[in-house]
Amino acid sequence: MQRESGMKTALTELLNIEYPIIQGAMAWVADPDLASAVSNAGGLGVIGTGHDSVELVRKKVEEMKTRTDKPFAVNAMFLNPNIDEVVDYLIDEAEIKIVTTGAGNPSKYMERFKEAGIKVIPVVASVALAKRMERIGADAVVVEGMEAGGHIGRLTSLALLPQVVDALSVPVVAAGGFGDGRSLAAALMLGAAGIQVGTRFVVAKESNAHDNFKQSILKAKDVSTVVTGEITGHPVRVLRNQLTKNYLSVQKSITSDEKPDFTELEELASGALYRAVVQGDTKEGSMMAGQIAGLVNSEGTVEEIILDYITEARSIYKDRGKYFE
Ligand code: TUI
């Protein structure tokens, strides 16, 4: 395969990678197979840790180290009940150089991460949290718009990204809706130093996501995703199916009591991500995917996907550059 020359940005310089593309830490998908393929192809592979035990995180990190000698990151996800032990392991034993964080505020761990020489890249969904992260030592931030799959904030990438770029000095990475080279070019134009890609990597050849889940993304249209769980304070974007129909109907029946009862919702959601991603249950499983799923129409290896982003972004720049002359 024709190798593209690298694309130098503040992010590639910070992380010592070839292309300004970070792989999202999708629970059950972002394993060492996918993450090592991304790192070996010149992006930043990220090991997802979802609700993992510390033993499982250790296994994944050890496996990753046998698969790549390129930079990689581990994601710390704050809805994980084992988060304290996972962070202790990452700081004290894992000997890793980069951490991304998601679904919460990493402030209480920041000093220890920095003391251990670990670069920290929190995922944020607001200007306020982005500024706070920079102030306490974040090396870069990922700004995630509500177009993204999984747990999301309230603002769109197009509105949020330039506001964070204006507010920060550290590199800003755009996430949520960045499904091809056009969006990489657009992100760079808005002042980002790179993008984070989730949904498009779910369908990569090296991704171990169940084929039924991959096919659902490949078949998805622009309107195929819905947001569930807003009522619980944890909005999650997923592909529409029987589960979301049931979930949204229960959600609608819950009145705005002082103490609403979420038991039925919790039962519907319990284990639902595993059912979709690992067992291939596209009816009752939770198929987290971004709005960009409608644009993801072909599989391809991780290397093909990354080079596709880079060649398309470069060709867009050449073609559209004429408007700015
Ligand atoms: O973390 C994500 N996406 C995720 S995590 C996840 S795991 C899960 N599994 C089952 C059910 C529900 C979730 C699935 N998808 N993206 C990064 C992200 N972080 N998006 C938004 C945020 C965020 C939100 C609030 C970051 C910080 C934050 O802080 C609030 C605060 O405390 O200030």
CSV table of C-alpha atoms and ligand atoms in Angstrom, one decimal:
chain,number,residue,atom,x,y,z
A,1,MET,CA,0.0,0.0,0.0
A,2,GLN,CA,1.2,3.5,-0.9
A,3,ARG,CA,2.4,5.1,2.4
A,4,GLU,CA,1.3,8.7,2.8
A,5,SER,CA,3.9,11.1,4.3
A,6,GLY,CA,3.2,12.1,7.9
A,7,MET,CA,1.0,15.1,8.8
A,8,LYS,CA,2.7,17.3,11.4
A,9,THR,CA,0.5,19.1,13.9
A,10,ALA,CA,0.8,20.1,17.6
A,11,LEU,CA,-0.8,16.7,18.4
A,12,THR,CA,1.6,14.6,16.4
A,13,GLU,CA,4.5,16.5,18.0
A,14,LEU,CA,3.2,16.1,21.5
A,15,LEU,CA,2.6,12.4,21.2
A,16,ASN,CA,5.3,11.5,18.7
A,17,ILE,CA,2.9,9.9,16.2
A,18,GLU,CA,2.7,10.1,12.4
A,19,TYR,CA,-0.9,11.1,11.8
A,20,PRO,CA,-3.2,13.3,13.9
A,21,ILE,CA,-5.8,10.6,14.5
A,22,ILE,CA,-6.7,9.2,17.9
A,23,GLN,CA,-8.8,6.1,18.1
A,24,GLY,CA,-11.8,6.3,20.5
A,25,ALA,CA,-11.9,4.0,23.6
A,26,MET,CA,-15.1,2.2,22.7
A,27,ALA,CA,-16.0,-0.3,25.5
A,28,TRP,CA,-15.7,-4.0,24.3
A,29,VAL,CA,-14.3,-2.8,20.9
A,30,ALA,CA,-11.1,-0.9,21.7
A,31,ASP,CA,-9.0,-4.0,22.6
A,32,PRO,CA,-5.3,-4.6,21.9
A,33,ASP,CA,-6.1,-6.0,18.4
A,34,LEU,CA,-7.7,-2.7,17.3
A,35,ALA,CA,-5.5,-0.3,19.3
A,36,SER,CA,-2.2,-1.9,18.2
A,37,ALA,CA,-3.3,-1.8,14.6
A,38,VAL,CA,-4.0,2.0,15.0
A,39,SER,CA,-0.7,2.6,16.7
A,40,ASN,CA,1.2,0.6,14.1
A,41,ALA,CA,-0.5,2.5,11.3
A,42,GLY,CA,0.8,5.8,12.7
A,43,GLY,CA,-2.2,7.0,14.8
A,44,LEU,CA,-2.7,6.8,18.5
A,45,GLY,CA,-4.3,3.5,19.5
A,46,VAL,CA,-6.2,3.6,22.8
A,47,ILE,CA,-7.2,0.7,25.0
A,48,GLY,CA,-10.7,1.0,26.3
A,49,THR,CA,-11.4,-0.1,29.8
A,50,GLY,CA,-15.2,0.3,30.1
A,51,HIS,CA,-16.3,-1.4,33.3
A,52,ASP,CA,-13.2,-3.6,33.4
A,53,SER,CA,-11.6,-5.0,36.6
A,54,VAL,CA,-8.0,-4.0,37.2
A,55,GLU,CA,-6.9,-7.6,36.3
A,56,LEU,CA,-8.5,-7.3,32.9
A,57,VAL,CA,-6.9,-3.8,32.3
A,58,ARG,CA,-3.5,-5.3,33.3
A,59,LYS,CA,-4.0,-8.1,30.8
A,60,LYS,CA,-4.8,-5.7,28.0
A,61,VAL,CA,-1.9,-3.4,28.7
A,62,GLU,CA,0.6,-6.3,28.8
A,63,GLU,CA,-0.9,-7.7,25.6
A,64,MET,CA,-0.6,-4.3,23.9
A,65,LYS,CA,3.1,-4.0,24.8
A,66,THR,CA,3.8,-7.2,22.9
A,67,ARG,CA,1.9,-5.9,19.8
A,68,THR,CA,3.4,-2.5,19.3
A,69,ASP,CA,6.4,-0.4,20.1
A,70,LYS,CA,4.7,2.8,19.0
A,71,PRO,CA,2.9,5.2,21.3
A,72,PHE,CA,-0.4,4.2,22.7
A,73,ALA,CA,-2.8,5.3,25.4
A,74,VAL,CA,-5.1,3.7,28.0
A,75,ASN,CA,-8.6,5.3,28.7
A,76,ALA,CA,-9.8,5.7,32.2
A,77,MET,CA,-13.6,5.8,32.2
A,78,PHE,CA,-15.2,7.3,35.2
A,79,LEU,CA,-18.4,5.3,35.2
A,80,ASN,CA,-16.3,2.3,35.9
A,81,PRO,CA,-17.0,1.1,39.5
A,82,ASN,CA,-13.4,0.0,39.7
A,83,ILE,CA,-12.0,3.3,38.5
A,84,ASP,CA,-9.8,4.0,41.7
A,85,GLU,CA,-8.0,0.7,41.4
A,86,VAL,CA,-7.7,1.0,37.6
A,87,VAL,CA,-6.1,4.5,38.0
A,88,ASP,CA,-3.8,3.2,40.8
A,89,TYR,CA,-2.6,0.4,38.5
A,90,LEU,CA,-2.1,2.9,35.6
A,91,ILE,CA,0.0,5.2,37.7
A,92,ASP,CA,1.9,2.7,39.9
A,93,GLU,CA,2.5,-0.3,37.7
A,94,ALA,CA,1.5,-0.1,34.0
A,95,GLU,CA,4.4,2.0,32.8
A,96,ILE,CA,2.3,3.7,30.2
A,97,LYS,CA,3.0,7.2,28.8
A,98,ILE,CA,-0.4,8.5,27.8
A,99,VAL,CA,-3.9,8.4,29.4
A,100,THR,CA,-7.2,9.6,28.0
A,101,THR,CA,-10.2,10.0,30.3
A,102,GLY,CA,-13.9,10.0,29.6
A,103,ALA,CA,-17.4,10.3,31.1
A,104,GLY,CA,-16.3,12.4,34.1
A,105,ASN,CA,-13.8,14.8,35.6
A,106,PRO,CA,-10.3,13.5,36.2
A,107,SER,CA,-9.2,16.4,38.5
A,108,LYS,CA,-8.7,14.3,41.6
A,109,TYR,CA,-6.1,12.0,39.8
A,110,MET,CA,-4.4,14.7,37.8
A,111,GLU,CA,-1.5,15.5,40.1
A,112,ARG,CA,-0.6,11.8,40.5
A,113,PHE,CA,-0.7,11.2,36.7
A,114,LYS,CA,1.6,14.2,36.1
A,115,GLU,CA,4.0,13.1,38.9
A,116,ALA,CA,4.3,9.8,37.2
A,117,GLY,CA,5.2,11.5,33.9
A,118,ILE,CA,2.0,10.4,32.2
A,119,LYS,CA,0.5,12.7,29.5
A,120,VAL,CA,-3.2,13.2,30.2
A,121,ILE,CA,-5.8,13.9,27.5
A,122,PRO,CA,-9.2,14.3,29.1
A,123,VAL,CA,-12.3,14.1,26.9
A,124,VAL,CA,-14.5,17.1,27.6
A,125,ALA,CA,-17.9,18.3,26.4
A,126,SER,CA,-17.8,22.0,27.6
A,127,VAL,CA,-15.5,25.0,27.6
A,128,ALA,CA,-15.6,25.3,31.4
A,129,LEU,CA,-14.3,21.7,31.9
A,130,ALA,CA,-11.7,22.2,29.1
A,131,LYS,CA,-10.3,25.3,30.8
A,132,ARG,CA,-10.2,23.6,34.1
A,133,MET,CA,-8.3,20.7,32.6
A,134,GLU,CA,-5.7,22.9,31.0
A,135,ARG,CA,-5.3,24.8,34.3
A,136,ILE,CA,-4.6,21.6,36.3
A,137,GLY,CA,-2.1,20.2,33.7
A,138,ALA,CA,-3.8,18.5,30.8
A,139,ASP,CA,-1.4,18.1,27.9
A,140,ALA,CA,-4.2,18.2,25.3
A,141,VAL,CA,-8.0,17.8,25.4
A,142,VAL,CA,-10.4,15.9,23.2
A,143,VAL,CA,-13.6,18.0,22.6
A,144,GLU,CA,-16.5,15.7,22.0
A,145,GLY,CA,-19.7,16.9,20.4
A,146,MET,CA,-23.1,15.3,20.9
A,147,GLU,CA,-22.8,13.7,17.4
A,148,ALA,CA,-20.6,11.1,19.0
A,149,GLY,CA,-21.7,7.6,19.9
A,150,GLY,CA,-22.0,6.4,23.5
A,151,HIS,CA,-22.1,8.8,26.5
A,152,ILE,CA,-22.4,12.3,25.3
A,153,GLY,CA,-22.6,16.0,26.3
A,154,ARG,CA,-25.1,18.6,25.0
A,155,LEU,CA,-23.3,20.7,22.4
A,156,THR,CA,-22.4,20.0,18.8
A,157,SER,CA,-18.9,19.6,17.5
A,158,LEU,CA,-19.3,22.6,15.2
A,159,ALA,CA,-20.3,24.9,18.0
A,160,LEU,CA,-18.1,23.6,20.8
A,161,LEU,CA,-14.8,23.0,19.0
A,162,PRO,CA,-13.9,26.6,18.0
A,163,GLN,CA,-15.0,27.9,21.4
A,164,VAL,CA,-12.6,25.5,23.1
A,165,VAL,CA,-9.8,26.3,20.6
A,166,ASP,CA,-10.2,30.0,21.5
A,167,ALA,CA,-10.1,29.3,25.2
A,168,LEU,CA,-7.1,26.9,25.4
A,169,SER,CA,-3.4,27.0,24.5
A,170,VAL,CA,-2.8,23.2,24.6
A,171,PRO,CA,-3.7,21.1,21.5
A,172,VAL,CA,-7.4,20.4,21.0
A,173,VAL,CA,-8.6,17.2,19.3
A,174,ALA,CA,-12.1,17.1,17.7
A,175,ALA,CA,-14.4,14.2,18.3
A,176,GLY,CA,-18.0,13.4,17.4
A,177,GLY,CA,-18.9,13.4,13.7
A,178,PHE,CA,-15.4,13.0,12.2
A,179,GLY,CA,-16.0,10.1,9.8
A,180,ASP,CA,-13.8,11.0,6.8
A,181,GLY,CA,-11.0,13.2,5.4
A,182,ARG,CA,-13.4,16.1,4.8
A,183,SER,CA,-14.1,16.3,8.5
A,184,LEU,CA,-10.4,16.0,9.3
A,185,ALA,CA,-9.7,19.0,7.0
A,186,ALA,CA,-12.6,20.9,8.6
A,187,ALA,CA,-11.4,20.2,12.1
A,188,LEU,CA,-7.9,21.5,11.3
A,189,MET,CA,-9.6,24.6,9.8
A,190,LEU,CA,-11.5,25.2,13.0
A,191,GLY,CA,-8.2,25.1,14.9
A,192,ALA,CA,-8.0,21.5,16.1
A,193,ALA,CA,-4.7,19.7,16.1
A,194,GLY,CA,-6.3,16.4,15.2
A,195,ILE,CA,-9.4,14.2,15.5
A,196,GLN,CA,-10.6,11.3,17.5
A,197,VAL,CA,-12.4,8.5,15.5
A,198,GLY,CA,-14.8,6.0,17.0
A,199,THR,CA,-17.6,4.7,14.8
A,200,ARG,CA,-15.4,4.3,11.7
A,201,PHE,CA,-12.9,2.1,13.5
A,202,VAL,CA,-15.7,-0.2,14.9
A,203,VAL,CA,-16.1,-1.6,11.3
A,204,ALA,CA,-12.3,-1.9,10.7
A,205,LYS,CA,-11.1,-5.4,9.7
A,206,GLU,CA,-9.0,-5.6,12.9
A,207,SER,CA,-12.0,-4.7,15.1
A,208,ASN,CA,-13.4,-7.7,17.0
A,209,ALA,CA,-16.9,-6.1,17.3
A,210,HIS,CA,-19.5,-8.8,16.3
A,211,ASP,CA,-20.2,-8.8,12.6
A,212,ASN,CA,-23.9,-8.1,13.2
A,213,PHE,CA,-23.0,-4.8,15.0
A,214,LYS,CA,-20.6,-3.9,12.1
A,215,GLN,CA,-23.4,-4.6,9.5
A,216,SER,CA,-25.8,-2.4,11.5
A,217,ILE,CA,-23.4,0.5,11.3
A,218,LEU,CA,-22.7,-0.1,7.6
A,219,LYS,CA,-26.4,-0.1,6.9
A,220,ALA,CA,-27.2,2.9,9.1
A,221,LYS,CA,-28.7,6.1,7.7
A,222,ASP,CA,-28.4,9.7,8.9
A,223,VAL,CA,-31.4,9.3,11.2
A,224,SER,CA,-30.5,5.9,12.6
A,225,THR,CA,-29.2,7.0,16.0
A,226,VAL,CA,-31.2,8.1,19.0
A,227,VAL,CA,-30.2,9.4,22.5
A,228,THR,CA,-31.4,7.3,25.5
A,229,GLY,CA,-31.0,7.9,29.2
A,230,GLU,CA,-31.2,11.7,29.2
A,231,ILE,CA,-33.6,11.4,32.2
A,232,THR,CA,-30.9,9.5,34.2
A,233,GLY,CA,-28.3,12.1,33.6
A,234,HIS,CA,-26.2,9.8,31.4
A,235,PRO,CA,-27.4,10.4,27.8
A,236,VAL,CA,-26.1,7.7,25.5
A,237,ARG,CA,-26.3,7.8,21.6
A,238,VAL,CA,-27.0,4.4,20.1
A,239,LEU,CA,-28.4,2.9,16.9
A,240,ARG,CA,-32.2,2.7,17.0
A,241,ASN,CA,-33.6,-0.9,17.7
A,242,GLN,CA,-36.1,-2.8,19.8
A,243,LEU,CA,-34.1,-2.0,23.0
A,244,THR,CA,-34.2,1.8,22.3
A,245,LYS,CA,-38.0,1.5,21.5
A,246,ASN,CA,-38.6,-0.2,24.9
A,247,TYR,CA,-36.2,2.1,26.7
A,248,LEU,CA,-37.7,5.3,25.4
A,249,SER,CA,-41.2,4.1,26.1
A,250,VAL,CA,-40.3,3.3,29.7
A,251,GLN,CA,-38.4,6.6,30.0
A,252,LYS,CA,-41.5,8.5,28.8
A,253,SER,CA,-43.7,6.9,31.4
A,254,ILE,CA,-41.4,8.0,34.2
A,255,THR,CA,-42.8,11.2,35.7
A,256,SER,CA,-40.6,13.9,37.0
A,257,ASP,CA,-40.9,12.8,40.6
A,258,GLU,CA,-38.5,14.1,43.2
A,259,LYS,CA,-37.1,10.6,43.3
A,260,PRO,CA,-37.9,8.9,40.0
A,261,ASP,CA,-37.5,5.2,39.9
A,262,PHE,CA,-35.0,4.1,37.2
A,263,THR,CA,-35.0,0.4,38.1
A,264,GLU,CA,-36.8,-0.7,34.9
A,265,LEU,CA,-34.4,1.4,32.8
A,266,GLU,CA,-31.4,0.0,34.6
A,267,GLU,CA,-32.7,-3.6,33.9
A,268,LEU,CA,-33.1,-2.9,30.2
A,269,ALA,CA,-29.6,-1.3,30.0
A,270,SER,CA,-27.8,-3.9,32.1
A,271,GLY,CA,-25.3,-5.9,30.0
A,272,ALA,CA,-26.8,-4.4,26.8
A,273,LEU,CA,-23.5,-3.2,25.4
A,274,TYR,CA,-22.0,-6.7,25.8
A,275,ARG,CA,-25.1,-8.2,24.1
A,276,ALA,CA,-24.6,-6.0,21.0
A,277,VAL,CA,-20.8,-5.8,20.6
A,278,VAL,CA,-19.8,-9.3,21.7
A,279,GLN,CA,-22.9,-11.5,21.2
A,280,GLY,CA,-24.2,-9.7,18.1
A,281,ASP,CA,-27.7,-9.0,19.5
A,282,THR,CA,-28.8,-6.1,17.3
A,283,LYS,CA,-32.4,-6.2,18.7
A,284,GLU,CA,-31.9,-6.1,22.5
A,285,GLY,CA,-28.3,-4.9,22.6
A,286,SER,CA,-27.0,-1.4,23.0
A,287,MET,CA,-25.2,-0.5,19.7
A,288,MET,CA,-23.3,2.7,20.5
A,289,ALA,CA,-22.5,4.6,17.4
A,290,GLY,CA,-22.2,8.2,16.3
A,291,GLN,CA,-24.5,10.2,13.9
A,292,ILE,CA,-21.8,9.7,11.3
A,293,ALA,CA,-22.8,6.0,11.0
A,294,GLY,CA,-24.8,7.0,8.0
A,295,LEU,CA,-21.5,7.9,6.2
A,296,VAL,CA,-19.7,4.7,7.2
A,297,ASN,CA,-20.3,2.4,4.2
A,298,SER,CA,-17.2,0.4,3.8
A,299,GLU,CA,-14.9,-1.8,6.0
A,300,GLY,CA,-11.2,-1.8,5.3
A,301,THR,CA,-8.1,-2.3,7.4
A,302,VAL,CA,-7.1,0.3,10.0
A,303,GLU,CA,-4.2,1.3,7.8
A,304,GLU,CA,-6.6,1.9,4.8
A,305,ILE,CA,-9.0,3.9,7.0
A,306,ILE,CA,-6.2,6.1,8.4
A,307,LEU,CA,-4.7,6.7,4.9
A,308,ASP,CA,-8.1,7.4,3.5
A,309,TYR,CA,-8.6,10.2,6.0
A,310,ILE,CA,-5.1,11.7,5.2
A,311,THR,CA,-5.3,11.5,1.4
A,312,GLU,CA,-8.9,12.9,1.4
A,313,ALA,CA,-8.0,15.8,3.7
A,314,ARG,CA,-5.0,16.6,1.5
A,315,SER,CA,-7.0,16.5,-1.7
A,316,ILE,CA,-9.8,18.6,-0.2
A,317,TYR,CA,-7.2,21.2,0.8
A,318,LYS,CA,-5.8,21.3,-2.7
A,319,ASP,CA,-9.2,21.5,-4.3
A,320,ARG,CA,-10.9,24.0,-2.0
A,321,GLY,CA,-7.7,26.1,-1.5
A,322,LYS,CA,-8.7,28.1,-4.5
A,323,TYR,CA,-11.5,29.7,-2.6
A,324,PHE,CA,-9.0,31.3,-0.2
A,325,GLU,CA,-6.6,32.7,-2.8
B,1,TUI,O1,-16.9,8.5,27.7
B,1,TUI,C1,-17.4,8.7,26.6
B,1,TUI,N1,-18.2,7.9,26.0
B,1,TUI,C2,-18.7,6.7,26.5
B,1,TUI,S1,-18.2,6.1,28.0
B,1,TUI,C3,-19.2,4.8,27.8
B,1,TUI,S2,-19.4,3.5,29.0
B,1,TUI,C4,-21.0,3.3,29.2
B,1,TUI,N2,-21.4,2.0,29.2
B,1,TUI,C5,-22.6,1.7,29.4
B,1,TUI,C6,-23.6,2.7,29.6
B,1,TUI,C7,-23.2,4.0,29.6
B,1,TUI,C8,-21.9,4.3,29.4
B,1,TUI,C9,-19.8,4.9,26.6
B,1,TUI,N3,-19.5,5.9,25.9
B,1,TUI,N4,-17.1,9.8,25.9
B,1,TUI,C10,-16.3,10.9,26.5
B,1,TUI,C11,-17.1,11.9,27.1
B,1,TUI,N5,-16.9,12.4,28.2
B,1,TUI,N6,-18.2,12.4,26.6
B,1,TUI,C12,-18.7,13.3,27.5
B,1,TUI,C13,-17.8,13.3,28.5
B,1,TUI,C14,-17.8,14.0,29.8
B,1,TUI,C15,-19.0,14.3,30.4
B,1,TUI,C16,-19.0,15.0,31.6
B,1,TUI,C17,-16.6,14.3,30.3
B,1,TUI,C18,-16.6,15.0,31.5
B,1,TUI,C19,-17.8,15.3,32.2
B,1,TUI,O2,-17.6,16.0,33.3
B,1,TUI,C20,-18.7,16.3,34.1
B,1,TUI,C21,-18.2,16.8,35.4
B,1,TUI,O3,-18.1,16.1,36.3
B,1,TUI,O4,-17.8,18.0,35.3
